[in-house]
Amino acid sequence: MRILFLGDIFGKPGRKAVESTLPKLRSELDLDMVIANCENASRGIGLTLKSARSLLSAGIDIATTGNHIWRFKDIYSELNSNPRIIRPANFTASSPGCGYTIHTLETGTQVAVINLQGRVFMPPIECPFAECARILESIPEEVKVRIIDFHAEATSEKLSLARHFAHEVSAVLGTHTHVQTNDACLLEKRCAYITDAGMCGPVDSCLGLAPEPVIKRFITGLPQKWYVADGPVRLSGALMEIDEDTGRALSVSAWNMDEL
């Protein structure tokens, strides 16, 4: 099976580019499934209910998120009722929503998608290693394809989690930094890995934001008003082939496309 994982969708430019491009992409790339990190899809920070529903309707099968998921409260009830939108599993159990889901494709193949958040240089949260182990124990053995979105800052933390669970999952895909890394590979010849899938957002930006306020903040150290950049958009992510019978990843590559 072929799965496209899209890095952080950023603001209206990234969201609109994904929505307009994805239906055609599913056909051109012969995709069985699309997973995307959507935590920055609304105004560059957070995910509204309207944006979430629009992205799912455009062809995203599972929307993962991260530390900004709590920005807009109208998404809370949807997190509780819609298994196609998940939040990091290692938030407290009392948080709205769930940290993993098992999605059934039209072919009947079941795919488990787990969302985790890192702790290094990130807000305090429960241990992602312990939570991942707990989730994997609860997933039925017959669900062979298991994919993790690890929303984390530190390269070492992402790679460590991937190596620790390489024999138990099909893929560990890093998100959060918005900069695609050049290290897509198969760990233990079975687990697809990339430290960061990158961003679906404005090219002429600082991680999706208009550069001027960001630069001014670095120069002056004073607070600035951020806003989403405009201009050309690039979609970035990872393209994988996975054996649905064994859960073993067969290939993974960094994927990019400039909006036409």
PDB file of C-alpha atoms in Angstrom:
ATOM      1  CA  MET A   1       0.000   0.000   0.000  1.00  0.00           C
ATOM      2  CA  ARG A   2       1.071   3.582  -0.684  1.00  0.00           C
ATOM      3  CA  ILE A   3       0.682   6.218   2.022  1.00  0.00           C
ATOM      4  CA  LEU A   4       1.420   9.938   1.785  1.00  0.00           C
ATOM      5  CA  PHE A   5       2.168  11.690   5.056  1.00  0.00           C
ATOM      6  CA  LEU A   6       1.982  15.489   4.892  1.00  0.00           C
ATOM      7  CA  GLY A   7       3.992  17.693   7.261  1.00  0.00           C
ATOM      8  CA  ASP A   8       2.438  20.531   9.260  1.00  0.00           C
ATOM      9  CA  ILE A   9      -0.240  22.292   7.193  1.00  0.00           C
ATOM     10  CA  PHE A  10       0.280  25.991   7.891  1.00  0.00           C
ATOM     11  CA  GLY A  11      -2.475  28.584   7.794  1.00  0.00           C
ATOM     12  CA  LYS A  12      -4.884  29.370   4.992  1.00  0.00           C
ATOM     13  CA  PRO A  13      -2.248  29.195   2.210  1.00  0.00           C
ATOM     14  CA  GLY A  14      -1.185  25.676   3.167  1.00  0.00           C
ATOM     15  CA  ARG A  15      -4.738  24.544   3.846  1.00  0.00           C
ATOM     16  CA  LYS A  16      -6.106  25.800   0.519  1.00  0.00           C
ATOM     17  CA  ALA A  17      -3.176  24.302  -1.397  1.00  0.00           C
ATOM     18  CA  VAL A  18      -3.764  20.895   0.184  1.00  0.00           C
ATOM     19  CA  GLU A  19      -7.509  21.050  -0.393  1.00  0.00           C
ATOM     20  CA  SER A  20      -7.142  21.978  -4.065  1.00  0.00           C
ATOM     21  CA  THR A  21      -4.324  19.537  -4.808  1.00  0.00           C
ATOM     22  CA  LEU A  22      -5.093  16.423  -2.810  1.00  0.00           C
ATOM     23  CA  PRO A  23      -7.947  14.927  -4.878  1.00  0.00           C
ATOM     24  CA  LYS A  24      -5.719  14.882  -7.966  1.00  0.00           C
ATOM     25  CA  LEU A  25      -2.686  13.715  -5.975  1.00  0.00           C
ATOM     26  CA  ARG A  26      -4.506  10.670  -4.652  1.00  0.00           C
ATOM     27  CA  SER A  27      -5.012   9.518  -8.215  1.00  0.00           C
ATOM     28  CA  GLU A  28      -1.623  10.529  -9.637  1.00  0.00           C
ATOM     29  CA  LEU A  29       0.357   8.904  -6.811  1.00  0.00           C
ATOM     30  CA  ASP A  30      -2.000   5.917  -6.548  1.00  0.00           C
ATOM     31  CA  LEU A  31      -2.456   6.557  -2.836  1.00  0.00           C
ATOM     32  CA  ASP A  32      -4.282   4.216  -0.509  1.00  0.00           C
ATOM     33  CA  MET A  33      -4.160   6.639   2.426  1.00  0.00           C
ATOM     34  CA  VAL A  34      -3.259  10.218   3.340  1.00  0.00           C
ATOM     35  CA  ILE A  35      -2.266  11.301   6.844  1.00  0.00           C
ATOM     36  CA  ALA A  36      -1.510  14.944   7.640  1.00  0.00           C
ATOM     37  CA  ASN A  37      -0.483  16.988  10.647  1.00  0.00           C
ATOM     38  CA  CYS A  38      -3.105  19.749  10.868  1.00  0.00           C
ATOM     39  CA  GLU A  39      -2.286  21.517  14.132  1.00  0.00           C
ATOM     40  CA  ASN A  40      -1.300  24.781  12.403  1.00  0.00           C
ATOM     41  CA  ALA A  41      -3.973  24.754   9.687  1.00  0.00           C
ATOM     42  CA  SER A  42      -6.009  27.613  11.166  1.00  0.00           C
ATOM     43  CA  ARG A  43      -4.291  31.025  11.248  1.00  0.00           C
ATOM     44  CA  GLY A  44      -0.960  29.268  11.614  1.00  0.00           C
ATOM     45  CA  ILE A  45      -1.627  28.134  15.183  1.00  0.00           C
ATOM     46  CA  GLY A  46      -4.361  25.651  16.022  1.00  0.00           C
ATOM     47  CA  LEU A  47      -7.176  23.884  14.202  1.00  0.00           C
ATOM     48  CA  THR A  48     -10.768  25.090  13.996  1.00  0.00           C
ATOM     49  CA  LEU A  49     -13.714  22.781  13.476  1.00  0.00           C
ATOM     50  CA  LYS A  50     -14.405  24.344  10.066  1.00  0.00           C
ATOM     51  CA  SER A  51     -10.824  23.827   8.875  1.00  0.00           C
ATOM     52  CA  ALA A  52     -10.737  20.261  10.173  1.00  0.00           C
ATOM     53  CA  ARG A  53     -13.903  19.257   8.359  1.00  0.00           C
ATOM     54  CA  SER A  54     -12.746  20.943   5.157  1.00  0.00           C
ATOM     55  CA  LEU A  55      -9.406  19.105   5.163  1.00  0.00           C
ATOM     56  CA  LEU A  56     -11.018  15.743   5.845  1.00  0.00           C
ATOM     57  CA  SER A  57     -13.502  16.327   3.040  1.00  0.00           C
ATOM     58  CA  ALA A  58     -10.634  17.134   0.652  1.00  0.00           C
ATOM     59  CA  GLY A  59      -9.114  13.677   1.062  1.00  0.00           C
ATOM     60  CA  ILE A  60      -7.149  13.503   4.313  1.00  0.00           C
ATOM     61  CA  ASP A  61      -7.978  10.197   5.985  1.00  0.00           C
ATOM     62  CA  ILE A  62      -6.459  10.939   9.411  1.00  0.00           C
ATOM     63  CA  ALA A  63      -5.546  14.340  10.844  1.00  0.00           C
ATOM     64  CA  THR A  64      -2.841  14.352  13.503  1.00  0.00           C
ATOM     65  CA  THR A  65      -2.024  17.365  15.663  1.00  0.00           C
ATOM     66  CA  GLY A  66       0.378  18.639  18.331  1.00  0.00           C
ATOM     67  CA  ASN A  67       0.969  21.220  21.028  1.00  0.00           C
ATOM     68  CA  HIS A  68      -1.305  23.866  19.430  1.00  0.00           C
ATOM     69  CA  ILE A  69      -4.408  21.690  19.245  1.00  0.00           C
ATOM     70  CA  TRP A  70      -6.095  23.401  22.211  1.00  0.00           C
ATOM     71  CA  ARG A  71      -6.035  26.884  20.634  1.00  0.00           C
ATOM     72  CA  PHE A  72      -9.630  26.799  19.323  1.00  0.00           C
ATOM     73  CA  LYS A  73     -12.190  25.285  21.649  1.00  0.00           C
ATOM     74  CA  ASP A  74     -14.709  24.409  18.950  1.00  0.00           C
ATOM     75  CA  ILE A  75     -12.508  21.448  18.013  1.00  0.00           C
ATOM     76  CA  TYR A  76     -12.815  19.866  21.484  1.00  0.00           C
ATOM     77  CA  SER A  77     -16.174  18.150  20.904  1.00  0.00           C
ATOM     78  CA  GLU A  78     -15.018  16.926  17.486  1.00  0.00           C
ATOM     79  CA  LEU A  79     -11.960  15.345  19.094  1.00  0.00           C
ATOM     80  CA  ASN A  80     -14.332  13.381  21.323  1.00  0.00           C
ATOM     81  CA  SER A  81     -16.635  12.265  18.509  1.00  0.00           C
ATOM     82  CA  ASN A  82     -14.532  11.982  15.333  1.00  0.00           C
ATOM     83  CA  PRO A  83     -11.858   9.230  15.327  1.00  0.00           C
ATOM     84  CA  ARG A  84     -10.305  10.721  12.173  1.00  0.00           C
ATOM     85  CA  ILE A  85      -8.840  13.606  14.214  1.00  0.00           C
ATOM     86  CA  ILE A  86      -6.394  12.676  16.968  1.00  0.00           C
ATOM     87  CA  ARG A  87      -4.254  14.599  19.460  1.00  0.00           C
ATOM     88  CA  PRO A  88      -0.969  13.597  21.113  1.00  0.00           C
ATOM     89  CA  ALA A  89      -1.668  10.515  23.208  1.00  0.00           C
ATOM     90  CA  ASN A  90       0.584  11.616  26.053  1.00  0.00           C
ATOM     91  CA  PHE A  91      -1.603  14.534  27.074  1.00  0.00           C
ATOM     92  CA  THR A  92      -3.456  13.685  30.290  1.00  0.00           C
ATOM     93  CA  ALA A  93      -6.258  11.133  30.034  1.00  0.00           C
ATOM     94  CA  SER A  94      -8.785  13.839  30.943  1.00  0.00           C
ATOM     95  CA  SER A  95      -7.952  15.829  27.783  1.00  0.00           C
ATOM     96  CA  PRO A  96     -10.545  15.811  24.995  1.00  0.00           C
ATOM     97  CA  GLY A  97     -10.091  13.240  22.262  1.00  0.00           C
ATOM     98  CA  CYS A  98      -7.869  10.238  21.785  1.00  0.00           C
ATOM     99  CA  GLY A  99      -4.200   9.779  20.907  1.00  0.00           C
ATOM    100  CA  TYR A 100      -4.570   6.974  18.405  1.00  0.00           C
ATOM    101  CA  THR A 101      -7.098   5.496  16.025  1.00  0.00           C
ATOM    102  CA  ILE A 102      -7.548   2.409  13.869  1.00  0.00           C
ATOM    103  CA  HIS A 103      -8.737   3.401  10.406  1.00  0.00           C
ATOM    104  CA  THR A 104     -10.263   0.918   7.976  1.00  0.00           C
ATOM    105  CA  LEU A 105      -9.588   1.559   4.292  1.00  0.00           C
ATOM    106  CA  GLU A 106     -11.966   0.718   1.446  1.00  0.00           C
ATOM    107  CA  THR A 107      -9.866  -2.394   0.786  1.00  0.00           C
ATOM    108  CA  GLY A 108     -10.548  -3.594   4.325  1.00  0.00           C
ATOM    109  CA  THR A 109      -6.967  -3.026   5.480  1.00  0.00           C
ATOM    110  CA  GLN A 110      -6.761  -1.564   8.972  1.00  0.00           C
ATOM    111  CA  VAL A 111      -4.143   1.062   9.807  1.00  0.00           C
ATOM    112  CA  ALA A 112      -3.323   2.213  13.322  1.00  0.00           C
ATOM    113  CA  VAL A 113      -2.201   5.844  13.585  1.00  0.00           C
ATOM    114  CA  ILE A 114      -0.591   7.044  16.820  1.00  0.00           C
ATOM    115  CA  ASN A 115       0.060  10.697  17.699  1.00  0.00           C
ATOM    116  CA  LEU A 116       2.759  11.505  20.273  1.00  0.00           C
ATOM    117  CA  GLN A 117       4.439  14.698  21.482  1.00  0.00           C
ATOM    118  CA  GLY A 118       8.023  15.114  22.615  1.00  0.00           C
ATOM    119  CA  ARG A 119       9.243  16.468  25.952  1.00  0.00           C
ATOM    120  CA  VAL A 120      12.646  17.991  25.072  1.00  0.00           C
ATOM    121  CA  PHE A 121      12.336  21.792  24.596  1.00  0.00           C
ATOM    122  CA  MET A 122       8.540  21.336  24.697  1.00  0.00           C
ATOM    123  CA  PRO A 123       5.804  22.039  27.282  1.00  0.00           C
ATOM    124  CA  PRO A 124       5.561  19.450  30.109  1.00  0.00           C
ATOM    125  CA  ILE A 125       3.725  16.291  29.083  1.00  0.00           C
ATOM    126  CA  GLU A 126       3.618  12.592  29.933  1.00  0.00           C
ATOM    127  CA  CYS A 127       6.369  10.255  28.679  1.00  0.00           C
ATOM    128  CA  PRO A 128       5.888   9.462  24.966  1.00  0.00           C
ATOM    129  CA  PHE A 129       7.869   6.215  25.259  1.00  0.00           C
ATOM    130  CA  ALA A 130       5.668   4.828  28.030  1.00  0.00           C
ATOM    131  CA  GLU A 131       2.466   5.950  26.342  1.00  0.00           C
ATOM    132  CA  CYS A 132       3.506   4.467  23.008  1.00  0.00           C
ATOM    133  CA  ALA A 133       4.281   1.125  24.634  1.00  0.00           C
ATOM    134  CA  ARG A 134       0.873   1.107  26.313  1.00  0.00           C
ATOM    135  CA  ILE A 135      -0.928   1.854  23.045  1.00  0.00           C
ATOM    136  CA  LEU A 136       0.970  -0.788  21.072  1.00  0.00           C
ATOM    137  CA  GLU A 137       0.000  -3.401  23.629  1.00  0.00           C
ATOM    138  CA  SER A 138      -3.676  -2.504  23.143  1.00  0.00           C
ATOM    139  CA  ILE A 139      -3.691  -2.641  19.332  1.00  0.00           C
ATOM    140  CA  PRO A 140      -5.012  -5.980  18.029  1.00  0.00           C
ATOM    141  CA  GLU A 141      -2.304  -8.216  16.583  1.00  0.00           C
ATOM    142  CA  GLU A 142      -4.086  -8.430  13.245  1.00  0.00           C
ATOM    143  CA  VAL A 143      -3.589  -4.666  12.707  1.00  0.00           C
ATOM    144  CA  LYS A 144      -0.148  -4.887  11.123  1.00  0.00           C
ATOM    145  CA  VAL A 145       0.280  -1.354   9.723  1.00  0.00           C
ATOM    146  CA  ARG A 146       1.139   1.040  12.558  1.00  0.00           C
ATOM    147  CA  ILE A 147       2.208   4.622  11.937  1.00  0.00           C
ATOM    148  CA  ILE A 148       3.427   7.205  14.447  1.00  0.00           C
ATOM    149  CA  ASP A 149       3.418  11.000  14.067  1.00  0.00           C
ATOM    150  CA  PHE A 150       5.971  12.153  16.646  1.00  0.00           C
ATOM    151  CA  HIS A 151       5.480  15.896  17.136  1.00  0.00           C
ATOM    152  CA  ALA A 152       8.753  16.894  18.765  1.00  0.00           C
ATOM    153  CA  GLU A 153      11.552  19.451  18.733  1.00  0.00           C
ATOM    154  CA  ALA A 154      14.703  17.441  19.376  1.00  0.00           C
ATOM    155  CA  THR A 155      16.217  15.305  16.637  1.00  0.00           C
ATOM    156  CA  SER A 156      17.689  12.919  19.202  1.00  0.00           C
ATOM    157  CA  GLU A 157      14.321  12.329  20.859  1.00  0.00           C
ATOM    158  CA  LYS A 158      12.639  11.557  17.536  1.00  0.00           C
ATOM    159  CA  LEU A 159      15.346   9.145  16.408  1.00  0.00           C
ATOM    160  CA  SER A 160      15.508   7.466  19.820  1.00  0.00           C
ATOM    161  CA  LEU A 161      11.785   6.754  19.865  1.00  0.00           C
ATOM    162  CA  ALA A 162      11.911   5.461  16.294  1.00  0.00           C
ATOM    163  CA  ARG A 163      14.805   3.110  17.024  1.00  0.00           C
ATOM    164  CA  HIS A 164      13.187   1.909  20.247  1.00  0.00           C
ATOM    165  CA  PHE A 165       9.956   0.889  18.481  1.00  0.00           C
ATOM    166  CA  ALA A 166      11.366   0.049  15.028  1.00  0.00           C
ATOM    167  CA  HIS A 167      10.448  -3.641  15.317  1.00  0.00           C
ATOM    168  CA  GLU A 168       6.891  -2.854  16.398  1.00  0.00           C
ATOM    169  CA  VAL A 169       5.725  -0.144  13.995  1.00  0.00           C
ATOM    170  CA  SER A 170       5.703   0.529  10.253  1.00  0.00           C
ATOM    171  CA  ALA A 171       6.753   4.183  10.401  1.00  0.00           C
ATOM    172  CA  VAL A 172       7.804   7.007  12.707  1.00  0.00           C
ATOM    173  CA  LEU A 173       7.418  10.400  11.053  1.00  0.00           C
ATOM    174  CA  GLY A 174       8.594  13.562  12.766  1.00  0.00           C
ATOM    175  CA  THR A 175       6.665  16.835  12.709  1.00  0.00           C
ATOM    176  CA  HIS A 176       6.775  20.248  14.453  1.00  0.00           C
ATOM    177  CA  THR A 177       9.925  21.981  13.147  1.00  0.00           C
ATOM    178  CA  HIS A 178       8.465  22.766   9.687  1.00  0.00           C
ATOM    179  CA  VAL A 179      11.839  22.078   8.028  1.00  0.00           C
ATOM    180  CA  GLN A 180      12.069  18.854   6.038  1.00  0.00           C
ATOM    181  CA  THR A 181      15.135  16.772   6.893  1.00  0.00           C
ATOM    182  CA  ASN A 182      17.293  14.779   4.483  1.00  0.00           C
ATOM    183  CA  ASP A 183      17.342  11.484   6.385  1.00  0.00           C
ATOM    184  CA  ALA A 184      14.420   9.402   5.118  1.00  0.00           C
ATOM    185  CA  CYS A 185      15.393   5.766   5.625  1.00  0.00           C
ATOM    186  CA  LEU A 186      14.295   2.308   6.711  1.00  0.00           C
ATOM    187  CA  LEU A 187      15.325   1.516  10.283  1.00  0.00           C
ATOM    188  CA  GLU A 188      16.056  -2.185  10.874  1.00  0.00           C
ATOM    189  CA  LYS A 189      15.033  -2.666   7.225  1.00  0.00           C
ATOM    190  CA  ARG A 190      11.366  -2.385   8.205  1.00  0.00           C
ATOM    191  CA  CYS A 191      10.433   0.954   9.827  1.00  0.00           C
ATOM    192  CA  ALA A 192      10.065   4.076   7.667  1.00  0.00           C
ATOM    193  CA  TYR A 193      11.620   7.114   9.309  1.00  0.00           C
ATOM    194  CA  ILE A 194      12.187  10.813   8.706  1.00  0.00           C
ATOM    195  CA  THR A 195      13.165  13.277  11.427  1.00  0.00           C
ATOM    196  CA  ASP A 196      10.815  15.932  10.075  1.00  0.00           C
ATOM    197  CA  ALA A 197       8.384  15.725   7.190  1.00  0.00           C
ATOM    198  CA  GLY A 198       8.471  19.485   6.683  1.00  0.00           C
ATOM    199  CA  MET A 199       5.617  21.918   6.108  1.00  0.00           C
ATOM    200  CA  CYS A 200       2.773  22.540   3.709  1.00  0.00           C
ATOM    201  CA  GLY A 201       2.855  26.317   3.617  1.00  0.00           C
ATOM    202  CA  PRO A 202       4.313  29.527   2.185  1.00  0.00           C
ATOM    203  CA  VAL A 203       7.815  29.195   0.755  1.00  0.00           C
ATOM    204  CA  ASP A 204       8.907  32.800   1.349  1.00  0.00           C
ATOM    205  CA  SER A 205       8.459  32.692   5.101  1.00  0.00           C
ATOM    206  CA  CYS A 206      10.002  31.879   8.464  1.00  0.00           C
ATOM    207  CA  LEU A 207       8.382  28.526   9.214  1.00  0.00           C
ATOM    208  CA  GLY A 208       5.159  29.791   7.638  1.00  0.00           C
ATOM    209  CA  LEU A 209       5.146  33.250   9.206  1.00  0.00           C
ATOM    210  CA  ALA A 210       5.846  36.507   7.393  1.00  0.00           C
ATOM    211  CA  PRO A 211       9.615  37.056   7.830  1.00  0.00           C
ATOM    212  CA  GLU A 212       9.660  40.711   8.846  1.00  0.00           C
ATOM    213  CA  PRO A 213       8.209  40.446  12.394  1.00  0.00           C
ATOM    214  CA  VAL A 214      10.234  37.299  13.070  1.00  0.00           C
ATOM    215  CA  ILE A 215      13.486  38.974  12.025  1.00  0.00           C
ATOM    216  CA  LYS A 216      12.621  42.078  14.037  1.00  0.00           C
ATOM    217  CA  ARG A 217      12.011  39.937  17.120  1.00  0.00           C
ATOM    218  CA  PHE A 218      15.462  38.375  16.795  1.00  0.00           C
ATOM    219  CA  ILE A 219      17.140  41.759  16.296  1.00  0.00           C
ATOM    220  CA  THR A 220      15.295  43.730  18.999  1.00  0.00           C
ATOM    221  CA  GLY A 221      14.191  41.016  21.422  1.00  0.00           C
ATOM    222  CA  LEU A 222      10.825  42.797  21.624  1.00  0.00           C
ATOM    223  CA  PRO A 223       7.377  41.193  21.135  1.00  0.00           C
ATOM    224  CA  GLN A 224       5.984  41.371  17.604  1.00  0.00           C
ATOM    225  CA  LYS A 225       2.667  40.621  15.959  1.00  0.00           C
ATOM    226  CA  TRP A 226       2.999  37.485  13.875  1.00  0.00           C
ATOM    227  CA  TYR A 227       0.982  36.826  10.738  1.00  0.00           C
ATOM    228  CA  VAL A 228       0.898  34.095   8.110  1.00  0.00           C
ATOM    229  CA  ALA A 229       3.020  34.748   5.030  1.00  0.00           C
ATOM    230  CA  ASP A 230       1.563  34.748   1.545  1.00  0.00           C
ATOM    231  CA  GLY A 231       2.957  33.838  -1.864  1.00  0.00           C
ATOM    232  CA  PRO A 232       3.879  30.474  -3.422  1.00  0.00           C
ATOM    233  CA  VAL A 233       3.191  27.332  -1.408  1.00  0.00           C
ATOM    234  CA  ARG A 234       5.176  24.109  -1.210  1.00  0.00           C
ATOM    235  CA  LEU A 235       3.711  20.839   0.007  1.00  0.00           C
ATOM    236  CA  SER A 236       6.164  18.605   1.877  1.00  0.00           C
ATOM    237  CA  GLY A 237       5.926  15.196   3.451  1.00  0.00           C
ATOM    238  CA  ALA A 238       6.966  11.574   3.133  1.00  0.00           C
ATOM    239  CA  LEU A 239       5.816   8.944   0.653  1.00  0.00           C
ATOM    240  CA  MET A 240       5.841   5.340   1.843  1.00  0.00           C
ATOM    241  CA  GLU A 241       5.175   1.856   0.568  1.00  0.00           C
ATOM    242  CA  ILE A 242       4.155  -0.619   3.244  1.00  0.00           C
ATOM    243  CA  ASP A 243       3.379  -4.334   3.057  1.00  0.00           C
ATOM    244  CA  GLU A 244      -0.106  -4.527   4.561  1.00  0.00           C
ATOM    245  CA  ASP A 245       0.253  -8.233   5.328  1.00  0.00           C
ATOM    246  CA  THR A 246       3.330  -7.849   7.536  1.00  0.00           C
ATOM    247  CA  GLY A 247       3.362  -4.140   8.432  1.00  0.00           C
ATOM    248  CA  ARG A 248       6.920  -3.868   7.141  1.00  0.00           C
ATOM    249  CA  ALA A 249       7.798  -0.630   5.321  1.00  0.00           C
ATOM    250  CA  LEU A 250       9.289  -1.335   1.906  1.00  0.00           C
ATOM    251  CA  SER A 251      10.364   2.205   1.012  1.00  0.00           C
ATOM    252  CA  VAL A 252      10.201   5.811   2.188  1.00  0.00           C
ATOM    253  CA  SER A 253      11.290   9.051   0.568  1.00  0.00           C
ATOM    254  CA  ALA A 254      10.996  12.747   1.284  1.00  0.00           C
ATOM    255  CA  TRP A 255       8.250  14.180  -0.903  1.00  0.00           C
ATOM    256  CA  ASN A 256       7.767  17.750  -2.147  1.00  0.00           C
ATOM    257  CA  MET A 257       5.536  19.530  -4.614  1.00  0.00           C
ATOM    258  CA  ASP A 258       5.314  23.219  -5.446  1.00  0.00           C
ATOM    259  CA  GLU A 259       1.757  24.452  -5.843  1.00  0.00           C
ATOM    260  CA  LEU A 260       0.924  24.984  -9.509  1.00  0.00           C
TER     261      LEU A 260
END
